[in-house]
Amino acid sequence: MSDWIVTLSPPVGRRPRALSPFREHLRDTFWFAPTAAMVSVFVVWVAAQAFDTAVVEALREEGDYETLAELLRFAQDAKTVVNVVSSAMMTFIGVVFSISLVAVQMASGQFTPRVVRLFVRSRITKATFAVFLATFVLALLVLTAFDTADDPRNVATLPLVQSALTLCMVALSLLLFVLYVNTTLRLMRISHVIARIATESFRVIASMPPPTGGQDAPGLGPVTAWVPHVGRAGVLRDVHAARLVRVARKHGVTLRLVPRIGDFVVPGTPVLAVHGGSAPPRGALRYTTAVGVERSYHQDLGFGLRQLCDIALRALSPAINDPTTAVQALDRVVQFLAALSRHPLDAARYRDRGGTVRLVQPVPDWTELVDLGFTEVRGCAAGNPQVSRRMLAGLDDLLLLAPPERREPLLRHRELLRQTVGETAPSPADRAFALRPDRQGIG
């Protein structure tokens, strides 16, 4: 068994990204960005109102009431514009996002329900929604700042800077609207959806601990204690590796994650195995594991591959019958497996600053990933020579890249595919055609 080994030591040069999953959890939420935007725009409005008040007071102290009268007329015109913005922005938000949600629902029904996750995680989607709401809130706040006095001598404040900020926010909203429509239309195109899934999957590979060659991991020894899962049942989304390493080092033990990321856990089942001592107190392990209702990209190596297979399977169903989409999904499956063909797998071992293994996290091995990528699609490839030809070409490419010890599952799937096609193809000519490798399926 080969392992990933990482040492949690002081950074050298560029500081690595923190191991905490908090940032990833925020990406999976839709409330944080709009809330932060509305709070920020309130702070900006307070500062702008103070500046406008200071300008009016300075002009009154100088006795420049002529300038105040001109600014008052400008403010009345600006009020009309701000009033129109405030009344139209919320309607605009409702119409835009209602149409977009219908489009995403159609895409999820055609591809896989998991594509909704891409919409939620989209930065441009969150930015657009946040700016729209912030513009609406700013327009309402600016309307409250207009003075009802008509005499320049009695004017206390004029929302000049506030009105200019509102117009800038409207311009930014229009720009983001164009970008948002473009992004939403891309989410409805299967090639871009598959590319986004592949991109997220490669980020998981890049975030995995790099191997440190020449360091053999010692045996963990017998299990001395178990830590049960406490809380709601759900999917294990990720773990706070840095915090678990600190807890294990403080108590002089080694922790081993029992379920894999993506497994469904229920209360009372063991989630951590303790080696070399007693279990740390429950309070020390609080917030070290995250459980949710669905899997996450953050630390789940097989989640992207699972989605690609779901898209290919749905495309090959009799209701849709779209082998070209299945071929596009297989392209990314082969790309993903090619990137892992020589990558150490099976377990991730995290060390403390002293070099002692403190946390062991299981990950899928090579055989499991190959089976995930090809088993179900291979079963549906019969009768679709475009898919069987692409799968054979992908298996041949992986056989060239994989080391000898990793070729067995690839050879097995290639032989099983040949048997399946041989049983379903009506004639020798059809069998020969379906079993001819082609990277484009049927070029």
CSV table of C-alpha atoms in Angstrom, one decimal:
chain,number,residue,atom,x,y,z
A,1,MET,CA,0.0,0.0,0.0
A,2,SER,CA,1.4,3.4,-1.0
A,3,ASP,CA,0.5,6.5,1.0
A,4,TRP,CA,0.4,10.2,0.9
A,5,ILE,CA,2.6,11.7,3.6
A,6,VAL,CA,2.6,15.3,4.6
A,7,THR,CA,4.3,17.1,7.4
A,8,LEU,CA,2.5,20.0,9.1
A,9,SER,CA,5.5,22.2,9.5
A,10,PRO,CA,6.0,25.9,9.4
A,11,PRO,CA,5.6,27.2,5.9
A,12,VAL,CA,8.6,28.1,3.8
A,13,GLY,CA,8.1,30.7,1.1
A,14,ARG,CA,4.6,31.0,0.0
A,15,ARG,CA,2.1,30.1,2.7
A,16,PRO,CA,0.0,27.1,1.8
A,17,ARG,CA,-3.8,27.2,1.9
A,18,ALA,CA,-5.3,26.4,5.2
A,19,LEU,CA,-6.6,22.9,5.8
A,20,SER,CA,-9.8,24.2,7.4
A,21,PRO,CA,-12.9,23.3,5.3
A,22,PHE,CA,-14.6,26.5,6.4
A,23,ARG,CA,-13.9,28.3,3.1
A,24,GLU,CA,-15.4,25.4,1.2
A,25,HIS,CA,-18.5,25.4,3.3
A,26,LEU,CA,-19.0,29.0,2.5
A,27,ARG,CA,-18.8,28.3,-1.2
A,28,ASP,CA,-21.6,25.8,-0.8
A,29,THR,CA,-23.9,28.4,0.8
A,30,PHE,CA,-25.9,31.1,-1.0
A,31,TRP,CA,-26.6,33.4,1.9
A,32,PHE,CA,-23.1,34.6,2.9
A,33,ALA,CA,-22.2,36.7,-0.1
A,34,PRO,CA,-25.6,38.6,-0.3
A,35,THR,CA,-25.6,39.2,3.5
A,36,ALA,CA,-22.0,40.5,3.4
A,37,ALA,CA,-22.8,42.7,0.5
A,38,MET,CA,-25.8,44.3,2.2
A,39,VAL,CA,-23.9,44.9,5.4
A,40,SER,CA,-21.0,46.4,3.4
A,41,VAL,CA,-23.3,48.7,1.4
A,42,PHE,CA,-24.9,49.9,4.7
A,43,VAL,CA,-21.5,50.8,6.0
A,44,VAL,CA,-20.6,52.6,2.8
A,45,TRP,CA,-23.9,54.5,2.9
A,46,VAL,CA,-23.2,55.7,6.4
A,47,ALA,CA,-19.9,57.0,5.3
A,48,ALA,CA,-21.3,58.7,2.2
A,49,GLN,CA,-24.1,60.3,4.2
A,50,ALA,CA,-21.6,61.7,6.6
A,51,PHE,CA,-19.6,63.1,3.7
A,52,ASP,CA,-22.7,64.7,2.1
A,53,THR,CA,-23.7,66.3,5.4
A,54,ALA,CA,-20.2,67.7,5.8
A,55,VAL,CA,-20.4,69.2,2.3
A,56,VAL,CA,-23.7,70.9,3.0
A,57,GLU,CA,-22.5,72.2,6.4
A,58,ALA,CA,-19.3,73.6,4.8
A,59,LEU,CA,-21.3,75.5,2.1
A,60,ARG,CA,-23.7,76.9,4.8
A,61,GLU,CA,-20.8,78.1,6.9
A,62,GLU,CA,-19.4,79.9,3.8
A,63,GLY,CA,-22.9,81.3,3.0
A,64,ASP,CA,-22.8,79.9,-0.6
A,65,TYR,CA,-26.5,79.4,-0.8
A,66,GLU,CA,-26.4,79.7,-4.6
A,67,THR,CA,-24.4,76.5,-4.9
A,68,LEU,CA,-26.7,74.9,-2.4
A,69,ALA,CA,-29.7,75.8,-4.6
A,70,GLU,CA,-28.1,74.2,-7.6
A,71,LEU,CA,-27.2,71.1,-5.6
A,72,LEU,CA,-30.8,71.0,-4.3
A,73,ARG,CA,-32.2,71.0,-7.9
A,74,PHE,CA,-29.7,68.2,-8.8
A,75,ALA,CA,-30.8,66.2,-5.8
A,76,GLN,CA,-34.4,66.4,-6.9
A,77,ASP,CA,-33.5,65.0,-10.3
A,78,ALA,CA,-31.4,62.3,-8.6
A,79,LYS,CA,-34.3,61.4,-6.4
A,80,THR,CA,-36.4,60.6,-9.4
A,81,VAL,CA,-33.7,58.2,-10.7
A,82,VAL,CA,-33.2,56.6,-7.3
A,83,ASN,CA,-36.9,56.1,-6.9
A,84,VAL,CA,-37.1,54.3,-10.3
A,85,VAL,CA,-34.2,52.1,-9.4
A,86,SER,CA,-35.6,51.1,-6.0
A,87,SER,CA,-39.0,50.2,-7.5
A,88,ALA,CA,-37.6,48.3,-10.5
A,89,MET,CA,-34.6,46.4,-9.0
A,90,MET,CA,-36.5,43.9,-6.9
A,91,THR,CA,-38.8,43.0,-9.8
A,92,PHE,CA,-35.7,42.7,-12.0
A,93,ILE,CA,-34.1,40.3,-9.4
A,94,GLY,CA,-37.2,38.2,-9.2
A,95,VAL,CA,-37.6,37.8,-13.0
A,96,VAL,CA,-34.0,37.1,-13.7
A,97,PHE,CA,-33.5,34.5,-11.0
A,98,SER,CA,-36.9,32.8,-11.7
A,99,ILE,CA,-35.9,32.3,-15.3
A,100,SER,CA,-32.4,31.1,-14.3
A,101,LEU,CA,-33.8,28.6,-11.8
A,102,VAL,CA,-36.1,27.1,-14.4
A,103,ALA,CA,-33.1,26.8,-16.8
A,104,VAL,CA,-31.0,25.1,-14.1
A,105,GLN,CA,-33.8,22.8,-13.3
A,106,MET,CA,-34.0,21.7,-16.9
A,107,ALA,CA,-30.3,21.2,-17.0
A,108,SER,CA,-30.4,19.1,-13.8
A,109,GLY,CA,-33.2,16.9,-15.3
A,110,GLN,CA,-31.2,16.4,-18.5
A,111,PHE,CA,-27.7,15.9,-17.1
A,112,THR,CA,-27.8,15.1,-13.3
A,113,PRO,CA,-29.3,16.8,-10.3
A,114,ARG,CA,-25.8,17.5,-9.0
A,115,VAL,CA,-25.3,20.3,-11.6
A,116,VAL,CA,-27.4,22.5,-9.3
A,117,ARG,CA,-24.3,22.4,-7.1
A,118,LEU,CA,-22.3,24.2,-9.8
A,119,PHE,CA,-24.9,26.9,-9.9
A,120,VAL,CA,-24.7,27.4,-6.1
A,121,ARG,CA,-20.9,27.4,-6.1
A,122,SER,CA,-20.7,29.8,-9.1
A,123,ARG,CA,-18.9,33.0,-8.0
A,124,ILE,CA,-20.5,35.1,-10.7
A,125,THR,CA,-24.0,33.9,-9.6
A,126,LYS,CA,-23.3,34.9,-6.0
A,127,ALA,CA,-21.7,38.2,-7.0
A,128,THR,CA,-24.7,39.1,-9.2
A,129,PHE,CA,-27.3,38.3,-6.6
A,130,ALA,CA,-25.2,40.2,-3.9
A,131,VAL,CA,-24.8,43.3,-6.1
A,132,PHE,CA,-28.5,43.3,-7.1
A,133,LEU,CA,-29.6,43.1,-3.5
A,134,ALA,CA,-27.0,45.7,-2.4
A,135,THR,CA,-28.2,48.1,-5.1
A,136,PHE,CA,-31.8,47.7,-3.9
A,137,VAL,CA,-30.9,48.3,-0.3
A,138,LEU,CA,-28.7,51.3,-1.2
A,139,ALA,CA,-31.5,52.8,-3.2
A,140,LEU,CA,-33.9,52.5,-0.2
A,141,LEU,CA,-31.3,54.0,2.2
A,142,VAL,CA,-30.7,56.9,-0.2
A,143,LEU,CA,-34.4,57.7,-0.4
A,144,THR,CA,-34.5,58.1,3.3
A,145,ALA,CA,-31.7,60.7,3.2
A,146,PHE,CA,-33.4,63.2,0.9
A,147,ASP,CA,-34.4,66.4,2.7
A,148,THR,CA,-37.9,67.7,2.3
A,149,ALA,CA,-36.9,71.3,2.6
A,150,ASP,CA,-37.1,73.5,-0.5
A,151,ASP,CA,-35.2,76.5,0.9
A,152,PRO,CA,-31.4,76.1,0.6
A,153,ARG,CA,-31.0,77.9,4.0
A,154,ASN,CA,-32.9,75.1,5.7
A,155,VAL,CA,-31.4,72.1,3.9
A,156,ALA,CA,-29.5,69.8,6.4
A,157,THR,CA,-28.1,67.3,3.9
A,158,LEU,CA,-28.2,66.4,0.2
A,159,PRO,CA,-27.5,62.8,-0.9
A,160,LEU,CA,-25.2,63.7,-3.7
A,161,VAL,CA,-22.4,61.1,-3.2
A,162,GLN,CA,-25.1,58.6,-2.2
A,163,SER,CA,-26.9,59.1,-5.5
A,164,ALA,CA,-23.7,58.8,-7.4
A,165,LEU,CA,-23.0,55.5,-5.6
A,166,THR,CA,-26.4,54.3,-6.5
A,167,LEU,CA,-25.8,55.0,-10.2
A,168,CYS,CA,-22.4,53.2,-10.0
A,169,MET,CA,-24.1,50.2,-8.4
A,170,VAL,CA,-26.7,50.2,-11.2
A,171,ALA,CA,-24.0,50.2,-13.8
A,172,LEU,CA,-22.2,47.4,-12.0
A,173,SER,CA,-25.5,45.4,-11.8
A,174,LEU,CA,-26.0,45.7,-15.6
A,175,LEU,CA,-22.4,44.5,-16.2
A,176,LEU,CA,-22.8,41.5,-13.9
A,177,PHE,CA,-26.2,40.8,-15.4
A,178,VAL,CA,-24.5,40.3,-18.8
A,179,LEU,CA,-21.8,38.1,-17.2
A,180,TYR,CA,-24.4,36.2,-15.3
A,181,VAL,CA,-26.5,35.4,-18.4
A,182,ASN,CA,-23.4,34.2,-20.2
A,183,THR,CA,-22.5,31.9,-17.2
A,184,THR,CA,-26.0,30.5,-16.9
A,185,LEU,CA,-26.1,29.7,-20.6
A,186,ARG,CA,-22.8,27.9,-20.2
A,187,LEU,CA,-24.2,25.8,-17.4
A,188,MET,CA,-26.9,24.6,-19.8
A,189,ARG,CA,-24.3,23.3,-22.2
A,190,ILE,CA,-23.1,19.9,-21.3
A,191,SER,CA,-19.5,20.4,-22.5
A,192,HIS,CA,-19.1,23.3,-20.0
A,193,VAL,CA,-20.8,21.4,-17.2
A,194,ILE,CA,-18.4,18.4,-17.7
A,195,ALA,CA,-15.4,20.7,-17.9
A,196,ARG,CA,-16.5,22.4,-14.6
A,197,ILE,CA,-16.8,19.0,-12.9
A,198,ALA,CA,-13.4,18.0,-14.1
A,199,THR,CA,-11.8,21.3,-12.9
A,200,GLU,CA,-13.2,20.8,-9.4
A,201,SER,CA,-12.0,17.2,-9.4
A,202,PHE,CA,-8.4,18.3,-10.3
A,203,ARG,CA,-8.5,20.8,-7.5
A,204,VAL,CA,-9.1,17.9,-5.1
A,205,ILE,CA,-6.0,16.1,-6.5
A,206,ALA,CA,-4.0,19.3,-6.1
A,207,SER,CA,-5.1,19.7,-2.5
A,208,MET,CA,-4.1,16.2,-1.5
A,209,PRO,CA,-0.9,15.9,0.6
A,210,PRO,CA,2.1,15.4,-1.7
A,211,PRO,CA,4.1,12.2,-1.3
A,212,THR,CA,7.5,12.4,0.5
A,213,GLY,CA,9.5,9.6,-1.1
A,214,GLY,CA,11.7,7.4,1.0
A,215,GLN,CA,9.7,7.7,4.2
A,216,ASP,CA,8.0,4.4,5.1
A,217,ALA,CA,5.0,4.9,7.4
A,218,PRO,CA,5.3,2.8,10.6
A,219,GLY,CA,2.5,0.5,11.7
A,220,LEU,CA,-0.2,2.1,13.8
A,221,GLY,CA,-0.5,-0.7,16.2
A,222,PRO,CA,-3.7,-2.0,17.8
A,223,VAL,CA,-6.8,0.2,18.2
A,224,THR,CA,-6.9,1.4,21.8
A,225,ALA,CA,-10.2,3.4,21.6
A,226,TRP,CA,-13.0,4.4,19.3
A,227,VAL,CA,-14.6,7.8,18.9
A,228,PRO,CA,-18.3,7.5,17.8
A,229,HIS,CA,-20.1,9.9,15.6
A,230,VAL,CA,-22.2,12.3,17.6
A,231,GLY,CA,-24.8,14.4,15.9
A,232,ARG,CA,-27.1,14.1,12.9
A,233,ALA,CA,-26.8,11.3,10.3
A,234,GLY,CA,-25.5,12.4,7.0
A,235,VAL,CA,-22.6,12.3,4.5
A,236,LEU,CA,-19.1,12.9,5.8
A,237,ARG,CA,-18.2,15.9,3.8
A,238,ASP,CA,-14.7,16.7,5.1
A,239,VAL,CA,-12.4,16.7,8.2
A,240,HIS,CA,-10.4,19.5,9.8
A,241,ALA,CA,-7.0,17.8,9.3
A,242,ALA,CA,-4.9,20.4,11.0
A,243,ARG,CA,-7.1,20.5,14.1
A,244,LEU,CA,-7.1,16.7,14.4
A,245,VAL,CA,-3.3,16.6,14.1
A,246,ARG,CA,-3.0,19.2,16.9
A,247,VAL,CA,-5.4,17.2,19.1
A,248,ALA,CA,-3.6,13.9,18.5
A,249,ARG,CA,-0.2,15.5,19.2
A,250,LYS,CA,-1.5,17.0,22.4
A,251,HIS,CA,-2.7,13.7,23.7
A,252,GLY,CA,0.1,11.6,22.3
A,253,VAL,CA,-2.0,9.4,20.0
A,254,THR,CA,-2.6,8.7,16.4
A,255,LEU,CA,-6.1,9.1,14.9
A,256,ARG,CA,-7.4,7.1,12.0
A,257,LEU,CA,-10.5,8.2,10.1
A,258,VAL,CA,-12.8,5.1,9.9
A,259,PRO,CA,-15.2,6.1,7.1
A,260,ARG,CA,-14.0,7.6,3.9
A,261,ILE,CA,-15.0,11.1,2.8
A,262,GLY,CA,-18.4,10.7,1.1
A,263,ASP,CA,-19.5,7.8,3.3
A,264,PHE,CA,-22.9,8.0,5.0
A,265,VAL,CA,-22.5,8.0,8.8
A,266,VAL,CA,-25.1,7.5,11.5
A,267,PRO,CA,-24.9,8.5,15.2
A,268,GLY,CA,-23.1,5.9,17.4
A,269,THR,CA,-21.0,4.4,14.6
A,270,PRO,CA,-17.2,4.8,15.0
A,271,VAL,CA,-15.8,7.8,13.1
A,272,LEU,CA,-12.2,7.8,14.5
A,273,ALA,CA,-10.0,5.0,15.7
A,274,VAL,CA,-7.4,5.8,18.3
A,275,HIS,CA,-4.0,4.2,18.3
A,276,GLY,CA,-1.5,4.4,21.2
A,277,GLY,CA,-3.6,5.8,24.0
A,278,SER,CA,-7.0,6.8,25.3
A,279,ALA,CA,-9.5,8.8,23.2
A,280,PRO,CA,-9.2,12.6,23.4
A,281,PRO,CA,-12.1,14.3,25.2
A,282,ARG,CA,-15.2,15.0,23.1
A,283,GLY,CA,-14.8,18.7,23.5
A,284,ALA,CA,-11.4,18.6,21.8
A,285,LEU,CA,-12.8,16.8,18.8
A,286,ARG,CA,-15.7,19.3,18.3
A,287,TYR,CA,-15.9,20.7,14.8
A,288,THR,CA,-13.3,18.4,13.4
A,289,THR,CA,-15.7,16.5,11.1
A,290,ALA,CA,-18.4,18.0,8.9
A,291,VAL,CA,-21.5,16.0,8.1
A,292,GLY,CA,-24.1,17.2,5.5
A,293,VAL,CA,-26.9,16.1,3.3
A,294,GLU,CA,-24.7,15.7,0.2
A,295,ARG,CA,-21.2,15.1,-0.8
A,296,SER,CA,-18.7,17.9,-1.4
A,297,TYR,CA,-15.8,18.4,-3.7
A,298,HIS,CA,-13.4,19.6,-1.0
A,299,GLN,CA,-11.8,16.4,0.0
A,300,ASP,CA,-13.8,13.8,-1.8
A,301,LEU,CA,-11.6,12.3,-4.5
A,302,GLY,CA,-14.4,10.2,-6.1
A,303,PHE,CA,-17.2,12.7,-6.2
A,304,GLY,CA,-16.3,14.3,-9.5
A,305,LEU,CA,-15.9,10.9,-11.1
A,306,ARG,CA,-19.3,9.8,-9.7
A,307,GLN,CA,-20.9,12.8,-11.4
A,308,LEU,CA,-19.3,12.1,-14.7
A,309,CYS,CA,-20.5,8.6,-14.6
A,310,ASP,CA,-24.0,9.8,-13.7
A,311,ILE,CA,-24.0,12.1,-16.7
A,312,ALA,CA,-22.9,9.3,-19.0
A,313,LEU,CA,-25.4,6.8,-17.6
A,314,ARG,CA,-28.3,9.3,-18.1
A,315,ALA,CA,-27.1,10.1,-21.6
A,316,LEU,CA,-27.2,6.3,-22.4
A,317,SER,CA,-30.7,5.8,-21.0
A,318,PRO,CA,-33.4,4.9,-23.5
A,319,ALA,CA,-35.3,8.1,-22.6
A,320,ILE,CA,-32.4,10.3,-23.7
A,321,ASN,CA,-30.2,8.2,-26.0
A,322,ASP,CA,-27.3,10.6,-26.3
A,323,PRO,CA,-24.1,8.6,-26.8
A,324,THR,CA,-22.2,11.8,-27.7
A,325,THR,CA,-22.6,13.2,-24.2
A,326,ALA,CA,-21.5,9.8,-22.8
A,327,VAL,CA,-18.3,10.1,-24.9
A,328,GLN,CA,-17.7,13.6,-23.6
A,329,ALA,CA,-18.0,12.3,-20.0
A,330,LEU,CA,-15.6,9.4,-20.8
A,331,ASP,CA,-13.1,11.9,-22.1
A,332,ARG,CA,-12.9,13.5,-18.7
A,333,VAL,CA,-13.0,10.1,-16.9
A,334,VAL,CA,-9.9,9.1,-18.8
A,335,GLN,CA,-8.3,12.5,-18.2
A,336,PHE,CA,-8.9,12.1,-14.4
A,337,LEU,CA,-7.6,8.6,-14.2
A,338,ALA,CA,-4.6,9.5,-16.3
A,339,ALA,CA,-3.7,12.2,-13.8
A,340,LEU,CA,-3.9,9.6,-11.0
A,341,SER,CA,-2.2,6.7,-12.9
A,342,ARG,CA,1.1,7.2,-11.1
A,343,HIS,CA,-0.2,9.1,-8.1
A,344,PRO,CA,0.2,7.5,-4.7
A,345,LEU,CA,-3.2,6.3,-3.3
A,346,ASP,CA,-4.8,4.3,-0.6
A,347,ALA,CA,-4.2,6.6,2.4
A,348,ALA,CA,-3.2,10.1,3.4
A,349,ARG,CA,-0.9,10.3,6.4
A,350,TYR,CA,-0.6,13.7,8.2
A,351,ARG,CA,2.5,14.3,10.4
A,352,ASP,CA,3.1,16.9,13.1
A,353,ARG,CA,6.1,19.1,13.2
A,354,GLY,CA,8.1,16.4,14.9
A,355,GLY,CA,7.5,14.0,12.0
A,356,THR,CA,5.2,11.6,13.9
A,357,VAL,CA,2.1,10.3,12.1
A,358,ARG,CA,-0.9,11.8,13.8
A,359,LEU,CA,-3.8,11.3,11.4
A,360,VAL,CA,-4.5,8.7,8.7
A,361,GLN,CA,-7.3,9.4,6.2
A,362,PRO,CA,-8.4,6.6,3.8
A,363,VAL,CA,-8.9,7.5,0.2
A,364,PRO,CA,-10.0,5.3,-2.8
A,365,ASP,CA,-7.4,3.1,-4.3
A,366,TRP,CA,-6.6,2.8,-8.0
A,367,THR,CA,-8.8,-0.3,-8.5
A,368,GLU,CA,-11.8,1.4,-6.9
A,369,LEU,CA,-11.4,4.5,-9.0
A,370,VAL,CA,-11.1,2.5,-12.2
A,371,ASP,CA,-14.2,0.5,-11.3
A,372,LEU,CA,-16.1,3.7,-10.5
A,373,GLY,CA,-15.2,5.2,-13.8
A,374,PHE,CA,-16.0,2.3,-16.1
A,375,THR,CA,-18.2,-0.4,-14.5
A,376,GLU,CA,-21.6,1.2,-14.9
A,377,VAL,CA,-20.9,2.9,-18.2
A,378,ARG,CA,-19.5,-0.3,-19.6
A,379,GLY,CA,-22.7,-2.1,-18.8
A,380,CYS,CA,-24.7,0.4,-20.8
A,381,ALA,CA,-22.2,0.5,-23.7
A,382,ALA,CA,-23.7,-2.5,-25.4
A,383,GLY,CA,-25.5,-1.4,-28.6
A,384,ASN,CA,-23.7,2.0,-28.6
A,385,PRO,CA,-20.5,1.4,-30.7
A,386,GLN,CA,-19.6,5.1,-30.3
A,387,VAL,CA,-19.3,4.5,-26.5
A,388,SER,CA,-17.5,1.1,-26.7
A,389,ARG,CA,-15.0,2.5,-29.2
A,390,ARG,CA,-14.2,5.5,-27.0
A,391,MET,CA,-13.9,3.4,-23.9
A,392,LEU,CA,-11.5,1.0,-25.5
A,393,ALA,CA,-9.4,3.9,-26.7
A,394,GLY,CA,-9.4,5.3,-23.2
A,395,LEU,CA,-8.4,2.0,-21.7
A,396,ASP,CA,-5.6,1.6,-24.2
A,397,ASP,CA,-4.3,5.1,-23.3
A,398,LEU,CA,-4.4,4.4,-19.6
A,399,LEU,CA,-2.5,1.1,-20.1
A,400,LEU,CA,0.3,3.1,-21.7
A,401,LEU,CA,0.4,5.5,-18.8
A,402,ALA,CA,-0.2,3.2,-15.8
A,403,PRO,CA,2.7,1.3,-14.2
A,404,PRO,CA,2.6,-2.5,-14.5
A,405,GLU,CA,1.1,-3.0,-11.0
A,406,ARG,CA,-1.9,-0.9,-11.9
A,407,ARG,CA,-2.8,-2.5,-15.3
A,408,GLU,CA,-4.9,-5.4,-14.0
A,409,PRO,CA,-8.2,-3.5,-13.5
A,410,LEU,CA,-7.7,-1.8,-16.9
A,411,LEU,CA,-7.2,-5.2,-18.6
A,412,ARG,CA,-10.1,-6.6,-16.8
A,413,HIS,CA,-12.5,-3.9,-17.9
A,414,ARG,CA,-11.2,-4.1,-21.5
A,415,GLU,CA,-11.9,-7.9,-21.6
A,416,LEU,CA,-15.3,-7.5,-20.0
A,417,LEU,CA,-16.2,-4.8,-22.6
A,418,ARG,CA,-15.1,-7.1,-25.4
A,419,GLN,CA,-17.3,-9.9,-23.9
A,420,THR,CA,-20.3,-7.6,-23.6
A,421,VAL,CA,-20.0,-6.3,-27.1
A,422,GLY,CA,-19.5,-9.9,-28.4
A,423,GLU,CA,-22.7,-11.0,-26.8
A,424,THR,CA,-24.9,-8.2,-28.1
A,425,ALA,CA,-23.4,-7.4,-31.6
A,426,PRO,CA,-25.5,-9.2,-34.2
A,427,SER,CA,-22.7,-9.9,-36.7
A,428,PRO,CA,-18.9,-10.2,-36.8
A,429,ALA,CA,-18.7,-7.0,-38.8
A,430,ASP,CA,-20.6,-5.1,-36.2
A,431,ARG,CA,-18.5,-6.6,-33.4
A,432,ALA,CA,-15.3,-5.6,-35.2
A,433,PHE,CA,-16.6,-2.1,-35.7
A,434,ALA,CA,-17.7,-1.7,-32.1
A,435,LEU,CA,-14.4,-3.0,-30.8
A,436,ARG,CA,-12.2,-0.7,-32.8
A,437,PRO,CA,-10.6,1.9,-30.5
A,438,ASP,CA,-11.5,5.5,-31.5
A,439,ARG,CA,-10.9,8.6,-29.2
A,440,GLN,CA,-13.9,10.3,-30.9
A,441,GLY,CA,-16.2,7.3,-30.6
A,442,ILE,CA,-17.1,7.3,-34.2
A,443,GLY,CA,-14.8,10.0,-35.6
